[in-house]
Tab-separated table of C-alpha atoms and ligand atoms in Angstrom:
chain	number	residue	atom	x	y	z
K	17	MET	CA	-35.376	15.153	-7.097
K	18	ALA	CA	-34.880	13.369	-3.870
K	19	ASP	CA	-32.367	10.792	-4.911
K	20	ASP	CA	-29.323	12.730	-3.855
K	21	GLY	CA	-28.499	10.906	-0.681
K	22	SER	CA	-28.989	7.265	-0.229
K	23	ARG	CA	-28.525	5.738	-3.643
K	24	LYS	CA	-25.611	3.430	-3.856
K	25	ARG	CA	-23.351	4.421	-6.627
K	26	GLN	CA	-20.632	2.681	-8.470
K	27	ARG	CA	-17.601	4.632	-9.563
K	28	LEU	CA	-17.064	5.245	-13.200
K	29	GLU	CA	-13.280	5.152	-12.967
K	30	THR	CA	-11.414	1.898	-12.664
K	31	GLY	CA	-9.943	1.371	-9.262
K	32	ALA	CA	-11.977	4.027	-7.573
K	33	ALA	CA	-13.590	3.146	-4.292
K	34	THR	CA	-16.595	4.985	-3.026
K	35	ASP	CA	-17.630	4.149	0.453
K	36	ALA	CA	-21.208	3.258	-0.523
K	37	SER	CA	-22.262	3.118	3.122
K	38	LEU	CA	-21.925	6.861	3.425
K	39	GLU	CA	-24.564	9.259	2.168
K	40	ILE	CA	-23.537	11.520	-0.633
K	41	GLN	CA	-23.397	15.159	0.523
K	42	ARG	CA	-23.677	18.251	-1.629
K	43	ASP	CA	-20.552	20.354	-1.461
K	44	GLU	CA	-21.215	23.634	0.278
K	45	GLU	CA	-18.937	25.645	-2.013
K	46	PHE	CA	-19.589	24.097	-5.407
K	47	TRP	CA	-23.274	23.372	-5.776
K	48	PHE	CA	-24.665	25.626	-8.485
K	49	ARG	CA	-28.442	25.247	-8.793
K	50	ASP	CA	-28.201	25.715	-12.562
K	51	GLY	CA	-25.132	23.436	-12.880
K	52	SER	CA	-25.355	20.813	-15.616
K	53	ILE	CA	-23.211	17.951	-14.268
K	54	VAL	CA	-22.465	16.475	-10.878
K	55	LEU	CA	-18.909	15.321	-10.059
K	56	ILE	CA	-18.719	12.923	-7.155
K	57	ALA	CA	-15.465	12.605	-5.241
K	58	ARG	CA	-15.717	10.024	-2.476
K	59	ASN	CA	-18.986	11.056	-0.907
K	60	ILE	CA	-19.086	14.713	-1.826
K	61	ALA	CA	-21.011	15.904	-4.870
K	62	PHE	CA	-20.069	19.043	-6.850
K	63	ARG	CA	-22.719	20.444	-9.197
K	64	VAL	CA	-20.869	22.459	-11.821
K	65	TYR	CA	-21.045	23.473	-15.470
K	66	GLN	CA	-20.179	20.686	-17.896
K	67	GLY	CA	-19.320	22.884	-20.877
K	68	LEU	CA	-17.034	25.170	-18.871
K	69	ILE	CA	-15.111	22.265	-17.372
K	70	ALA	CA	-14.913	20.305	-20.645
K	71	GLU	CA	-13.628	23.359	-22.462
K	72	GLN	CA	-10.644	23.478	-20.120
K	73	SER	CA	-9.747	19.795	-20.033
K	74	ASP	CA	-9.770	17.208	-22.824
K	75	ILE	CA	-9.704	14.496	-20.162
K	76	PHE	CA	-12.880	15.805	-18.565
K	77	ARG	CA	-14.462	16.247	-22.006
K	78	ASP	CA	-13.736	12.627	-22.854
K	79	LEU	CA	-14.920	11.493	-19.456
K	80	PHE	CA	-18.250	13.292	-19.933
K	81	ALA	CA	-18.532	11.764	-23.427
K	82	VAL	CA	-18.327	8.194	-22.134
K	83	PRO	CA	-21.649	6.618	-23.049
K	84	GLN	CA	-23.760	6.246	-19.945
K	85	PRO	CA	-25.006	2.803	-18.913
K	86	MET	CA	-28.611	1.819	-19.342
K	87	ASN	CA	-29.521	3.511	-16.100
K	88	PRO	CA	-27.311	6.552	-16.055
K	89	ASP	CA	-26.417	7.830	-12.641
K	90	MET	CA	-28.394	10.958	-12.048
K	91	MET	CA	-28.462	13.441	-9.231
K	92	ASP	CA	-30.944	16.354	-9.176
K	93	ASP	CA	-31.659	15.733	-12.907
K	94	CYS	CA	-27.956	16.060	-13.762
K	95	PRO	CA	-25.737	13.222	-14.978
K	96	ALA	CA	-23.377	12.242	-12.201
K	97	VAL	CA	-19.752	11.234	-12.837
K	98	HIS	CA	-17.684	9.518	-10.180
K	99	LEU	CA	-14.052	10.531	-9.880
K	100	SER	CA	-11.261	8.821	-7.971
K	101	ASP	CA	-9.961	12.099	-6.532
K	102	SER	CA	-10.437	13.271	-2.972
K	103	PRO	CA	-13.020	16.045	-2.479
K	104	GLU	CA	-10.304	18.236	-0.956
K	105	ASP	CA	-8.173	17.994	-4.064
K	106	LEU	CA	-11.099	18.469	-6.427
K	107	ARG	CA	-12.260	21.567	-4.563
K	108	HIS	CA	-8.797	23.152	-5.018
K	109	LEU	CA	-8.949	22.510	-8.783
K	110	LEU	CA	-12.508	23.822	-9.085
K	111	ARG	CA	-11.486	27.047	-7.357
K	112	VAL	CA	-9.130	27.588	-10.255
K	113	LEU	CA	-11.452	26.468	-13.061
K	114	LEU	CA	-14.607	28.148	-11.678
K	115	PRO	CA	-13.365	30.974	-9.492
K	116	SER	CA	-16.017	32.723	-7.449
K	117	GLN	CA	-13.444	34.478	-5.335
K	118	ASN	CA	-9.646	35.009	-5.257
K	119	ARG	CA	-9.605	35.789	-8.966
K	120	TYR	CA	-6.087	36.702	-10.011
K	121	PHE	CA	-5.226	38.993	-12.899
K	122	LEU	CA	-1.656	39.263	-11.677
K	123	LYS	CA	0.059	36.650	-9.538
K	124	PRO	CA	0.013	37.148	-5.806
K	125	LEU	CA	1.926	40.076	-4.442
K	126	LYS	CA	5.269	39.498	-2.869
K	127	GLY	CA	4.899	38.382	0.709
K	128	GLU	CA	1.481	36.831	0.115
K	129	SER	CA	1.719	33.125	0.879
K	130	ILE	CA	0.010	30.281	-0.903
K	131	ASP	CA	-1.056	27.095	0.849
K	132	PHE	CA	1.129	24.135	-0.128
K	133	ALA	CA	-1.829	21.747	-0.006
K	134	GLU	CA	-3.533	23.864	-2.667
K	135	VAL	CA	-0.477	23.970	-4.898
K	136	SER	CA	0.091	20.227	-4.546
K	137	ALA	CA	-3.563	19.374	-5.357
K	138	ILE	CA	-3.644	21.709	-8.344
K	139	ILE	CA	-0.432	20.240	-9.783
K	140	ARG	CA	-1.647	16.679	-9.364
K	141	LEU	CA	-5.144	17.241	-10.756
K	142	ALA	CA	-4.128	19.652	-13.502
K	143	HIS	CA	-1.660	16.973	-14.589
K	144	LYS	CA	-4.274	14.223	-14.420
K	145	TYR	CA	-6.859	16.232	-16.348
K	146	GLY	CA	-4.447	17.707	-18.848
K	147	ILE	CA	-4.727	21.392	-17.859
K	148	GLN	CA	-1.161	22.343	-18.739
K	149	ASP	CA	-1.228	26.092	-18.175
K	150	VAL	CA	-2.649	25.702	-14.669
K	151	GLN	CA	-0.095	23.001	-13.881
K	152	ASP	CA	2.708	25.294	-15.070
K	153	GLN	CA	1.488	28.183	-12.944
K	154	ALA	CA	1.334	26.085	-9.817
K	155	LEU	CA	4.768	24.569	-10.519
K	156	SER	CA	6.290	27.995	-11.023
K	157	TYR	CA	5.535	28.829	-7.369
K	158	LEU	CA	7.350	25.722	-6.178
K	159	LYS	CA	10.299	26.370	-8.500
K	160	ILE	CA	11.086	29.526	-6.545
K	161	SER	CA	11.900	27.430	-3.489
K	162	PHE	CA	13.133	24.391	-5.375
K	163	THR	CA	15.410	26.236	-7.715
K	164	ASP	CA	18.018	25.097	-10.187
K	165	LYS	CA	19.939	28.337	-9.816
K	166	PHE	CA	22.784	28.654	-7.356
K	167	SER	CA	22.238	31.200	-4.641
K	168	ASP	CA	24.562	32.271	-1.875
K	169	HIS	CA	21.806	31.431	0.535
K	170	ILE	CA	20.037	28.520	-1.079
K	171	ASP	CA	18.570	27.392	2.235
K	172	ASP	CA	16.942	30.772	2.692
K	173	HIS	CA	14.644	30.150	-0.242
K	174	HIS	CA	11.793	29.520	2.138
K	175	GLU	CA	10.519	33.072	1.663
K	176	GLY	CA	8.880	32.204	-1.660
K	177	PRO	CA	5.083	32.302	-2.094
K	178	VAL	CA	4.857	28.755	-0.735
K	179	ALA	CA	6.550	28.891	2.658
K	180	PHE	CA	9.060	26.093	3.311
K	181	GLU	CA	11.071	25.850	6.507
K	182	LEU	CA	14.364	23.985	6.773
K	183	ASN	CA	13.689	20.351	7.620
K	184	ASP	CA	10.211	20.682	6.147
K	185	VAL	CA	8.759	17.219	5.651
K	186	ARG	CA	6.677	18.468	2.740
K	187	ALA	CA	9.872	18.335	0.591
K	188	ILE	CA	8.824	14.695	0.225
K	189	ALA	CA	5.701	15.817	-1.638
K	190	VAL	CA	7.800	18.091	-3.804
K	191	VAL	CA	9.960	15.141	-4.904
K	192	ASN	CA	6.822	13.192	-5.785
K	193	LEU	CA	5.287	16.129	-7.671
K	194	ALA	CA	8.515	16.657	-9.622
K	195	ARG	CA	8.532	12.960	-10.494
K	196	LEU	CA	4.872	13.058	-11.497
K	197	VAL	CA	5.192	15.907	-13.960
K	198	GLY	CA	8.801	15.344	-15.039
K	199	ALA	CA	10.122	18.581	-13.456
K	200	ASP	CA	13.624	17.206	-13.092
K	201	SER	CA	15.179	20.589	-12.382
K	202	MET	CA	13.437	20.586	-8.971
K	203	LEU	CA	14.734	17.190	-7.907
K	204	PRO	CA	18.300	18.023	-6.672
K	205	VAL	CA	17.107	20.638	-4.146
K	206	ALA	CA	13.973	18.633	-3.215
K	207	LEU	CA	16.009	15.477	-2.532
K	208	TYR	CA	18.654	17.573	-0.764
K	209	ARG	CA	15.957	18.954	1.542
K	210	CYS	CA	14.609	15.450	2.136
K	211	SER	CA	18.126	14.315	3.047
K	212	GLN	CA	18.046	16.864	5.896
K	213	LEU	CA	15.095	15.074	7.525
K	214	GLY	CA	15.310	12.685	10.429
K	215	SER	CA	13.160	9.604	10.776
K	216	GLU	CA	10.144	11.374	9.300
K	217	ILE	CA	11.752	10.766	5.914
K	218	ILE	CA	10.499	7.173	6.305
K	219	HIS	CA	6.978	7.921	7.433
K	220	GLY	CA	6.242	11.011	5.376
K	221	PHE	CA	3.155	12.982	6.305
K	222	SER	CA	-0.599	13.040	5.845
K	223	ARG	CA	-2.170	15.178	3.163
K	224	GLU	CA	-5.292	17.134	4.072
K	225	ASP	CA	-7.421	14.367	2.543
K	226	GLY	CA	-5.822	11.830	4.871
K	227	THR	CA	-3.728	10.042	2.242
K	228	ARG	CA	-0.071	9.466	3.048
K	229	GLU	CA	2.734	11.211	1.194
K	230	GLN	CA	5.917	9.158	1.211
K	231	LEU	CA	9.077	8.809	-0.835
K	232	THR	CA	9.442	5.810	-3.096
K	233	ALA	CA	12.043	3.273	-1.952
K	234	ASP	CA	14.376	4.388	-4.750
K	235	ASP	CA	14.220	8.062	-3.734
K	236	LEU	CA	14.624	7.127	-0.103
K	237	GLY	CA	17.841	5.305	-1.063
K	238	ARG	CA	19.021	8.383	-2.996
K	239	CYS	CA	18.558	10.538	0.112
K	240	ILE	CA	20.502	8.106	2.330
K	241	ASN	CA	23.388	7.903	-0.143
K	242	GLY	CA	23.122	11.655	-0.775
K	243	LYS	CA	23.417	12.430	2.929
K	244	MET	CA	26.704	10.531	3.154
K	245	ALA	CA	28.024	12.260	0.045
K	246	LEU	CA	27.004	15.650	1.493
K	247	VAL	CA	28.809	15.049	4.811
K	248	ARG	CA	31.943	13.937	2.947
K	249	ALA	CA	31.841	17.021	0.692
K	250	SER	CA	31.241	19.251	3.731
K	251	VAL	CA	34.259	17.897	5.616
K	252	MET	CA	36.502	18.198	2.558
K	253	ALA	CA	35.263	21.773	1.945
K	254	ALA	CA	35.903	22.810	5.559
K	255	PHE	CA	39.465	21.529	5.422
K	256	ARG	CA	40.199	23.189	2.077
K	257	ILE	CA	38.821	26.485	3.429
K	258	LEU	CA	40.744	26.402	6.703
K	259	LEU	CA	43.994	24.693	5.648
K	260	ALA	CA	44.958	26.930	2.750
K	261	PRO	CA	47.424	29.577	4.030
K	262	LEU	CA	46.188	33.065	4.814
K	263	SER	CA	48.145	36.029	3.590
K	264	ALA	CA	50.375	37.450	6.371
K	265	GLU	CA	50.504	40.822	4.589
K	266	ALA	CA	46.730	41.193	4.380
K	267	CYS	CA	46.150	40.059	7.930
K	268	MET	CA	45.139	42.961	10.215
K	269	ASP	CA	46.017	41.094	13.424
K	270	GLY	CA	49.172	39.438	12.189
K	271	HIS	CA	48.353	36.014	13.673
K	272	CYS	CA	45.188	34.663	11.956
K	273	GLY	CA	47.278	32.250	9.900
K	274	ARG	CA	48.945	30.826	13.048
K	275	LYS	CA	45.741	29.820	14.786
K	276	ASP	CA	45.652	26.213	15.959
K	277	LEU	CA	43.347	24.380	13.519
K	278	ALA	CA	42.066	21.990	16.168
K	279	HIS	CA	41.061	24.979	18.280
K	280	VAL	CA	39.412	26.691	15.308
K	281	LEU	CA	37.432	23.566	14.383
K	282	ASP	CA	36.431	22.986	17.989
K	283	ASP	CA	35.101	26.505	18.209
K	284	LEU	CA	33.283	26.372	14.886
K	285	ALA	CA	31.796	22.985	15.818
K	286	GLN	CA	29.666	24.807	18.391
K	287	ASP	CA	27.676	25.945	15.383
K	288	ASP	CA	25.333	23.233	14.202
K	289	ASP	CA	25.872	24.142	10.604
K	290	LEU	CA	29.536	23.317	10.531
K	291	ILE	CA	30.484	20.093	8.777
K	292	THR	CA	27.002	18.750	8.425
K	293	TYR	CA	24.978	17.554	5.505
K	294	ARG	CA	23.425	21.075	5.333
K	295	VAL	CA	26.327	21.913	3.166
K	296	LEU	CA	24.718	24.657	1.122
K	297	THR	CA	24.205	26.871	4.159
K	298	PRO	CA	27.095	29.272	4.748
K	299	TRP	CA	28.535	28.815	8.221
K	300	LEU	CA	31.497	31.121	8.212
K	301	PRO	CA	29.588	34.339	8.636
K	302	GLU	CA	29.021	33.364	12.243
K	303	CYS	CA	32.755	32.905	12.823
K	304	ASP	CA	34.402	35.797	14.659
K	305	MET	CA	37.843	34.318	15.230
K	306	PHE	CA	39.572	36.006	12.326
K	307	CYS	CA	40.339	39.600	11.402
K	308	LYS	CA	38.088	41.238	8.808
K	309	ASN	CA	40.499	40.673	5.870
K	310	CYS	CA	41.140	37.024	6.719
K	311	HIS	CA	37.425	36.454	7.356
K	312	ASP	CA	36.671	37.862	3.897
K	313	THR	CA	39.242	35.488	2.398
K	314	LEU	CA	37.630	32.543	4.138
K	315	LEU	CA	34.145	33.676	2.998
K	316	SER	CA	35.215	33.764	-0.625
K	317	ARG	CA	36.713	30.261	-0.277
K	318	ASP	CA	33.483	29.111	1.323
K	319	LEU	CA	31.412	30.502	-1.525
K	320	LYS	CA	33.662	28.803	-4.057
K	321	GLU	CA	33.357	25.495	-2.226
K	322	ARG	CA	29.560	25.717	-2.023
K	323	ARG	CA	29.298	26.621	-5.658
K	324	ASN	CA	31.338	23.577	-6.469
K	325	ILE	CA	29.124	21.363	-4.282
K	326	TRP	CA	26.082	22.889	-6.024
K	327	LEU	CA	27.411	21.792	-9.375
K	328	GLN	CA	27.750	18.227	-8.048
K	329	LEU	CA	24.357	18.257	-6.269
K	330	PRO	CA	22.473	16.201	-8.880
K	331	SER	CA	25.233	13.588	-8.807
K	332	PHE	CA	25.242	13.526	-4.980
K	333	MET	CA	21.450	13.053	-4.965
K	334	GLY	CA	21.547	10.399	-7.670
K	335	VAL	CA	19.663	12.276	-10.423
K	336	ALA	CA	20.584	13.601	-13.828
K	337	VAL	CA	19.399	17.065	-14.761
K	338	GLU	CA	20.046	18.336	-18.232
K	339	GLY	CA	21.820	21.708	-18.271
K	340	TRP	CA	22.433	21.828	-14.508
K	341	GLY	CA	25.034	24.473	-13.699
K	342	GLY	CA	24.969	25.726	-17.276
K	343	ALA	CA	24.906	29.366	-18.327
K	344	GLY	CA	22.748	31.384	-15.970
K	345	ARG	CA	22.393	28.497	-13.528
K	346	ALA	CA	25.720	28.401	-11.644
K	347	ASN	CA	25.401	31.945	-10.469
T	27	ZN	ZN1	43.813	38.091	9.848
């Protein structure tokens, strides 16, 4: 059939907007010659297997079952269904539902990274199309970095399968994904990471399909309030760590406890991590002003303070998380 290009098509889904002025192109990756249905996302057509897709998603099954209008949309003798998703997102989902490569029996080996855009698209579309097990798998990768378990080095959790750097603007997308699927346990760390951002917290970033990822006004407000709460907590923690007396007997130098606090703070302030909103990052390990024993004492105070801040993190970030800091979570 030669009607694959120029026909103007109306979208099946409410609110969808095909640019009818563009020709519909066959997707290079998902165009099976014996496919039985054509999914059209924007101006890209995917010819796939109706039964295989419907079997994995009740939403798709219902969508395919919608009675076609008098002149059903056809493409290459297959019924064509218009979706409101971007072709980039749909391609990521189809790679999971109809894998022709990268088939996983076991999850990726340690050290193997997964593209965030892929994880994000799969969570959003698996949620939309009711493919719970796929959604859970994709979320589990994010939960390694956006944990609800206290770690001595919470900010080092960017070595998970989805790489996140500190000040990574994609934390905005993680907040939105957690909101979308109700993964509340990810919100405290995701909002905490957003609160570390500069002005990009307002503008967000562009997804690979060109759409903009931004925080809602409410979550933006939570990050602004959270940042102030974090700075306050950080200052209080630093004073509690440094002001409590050090044991003169344990001190190897004999004068750690007599150091001038203003001088100590001034020296530590050279380190960006001291008394900032990045309060979960340990800063004392870099400090070399104290003897080994006194330094160890300060480190244990620092750990205690950060653990305490961790317990309050949901409250600082303006969210409620059931069971936060409960058994198995505070350590
Ligand atoms: Zn000492």
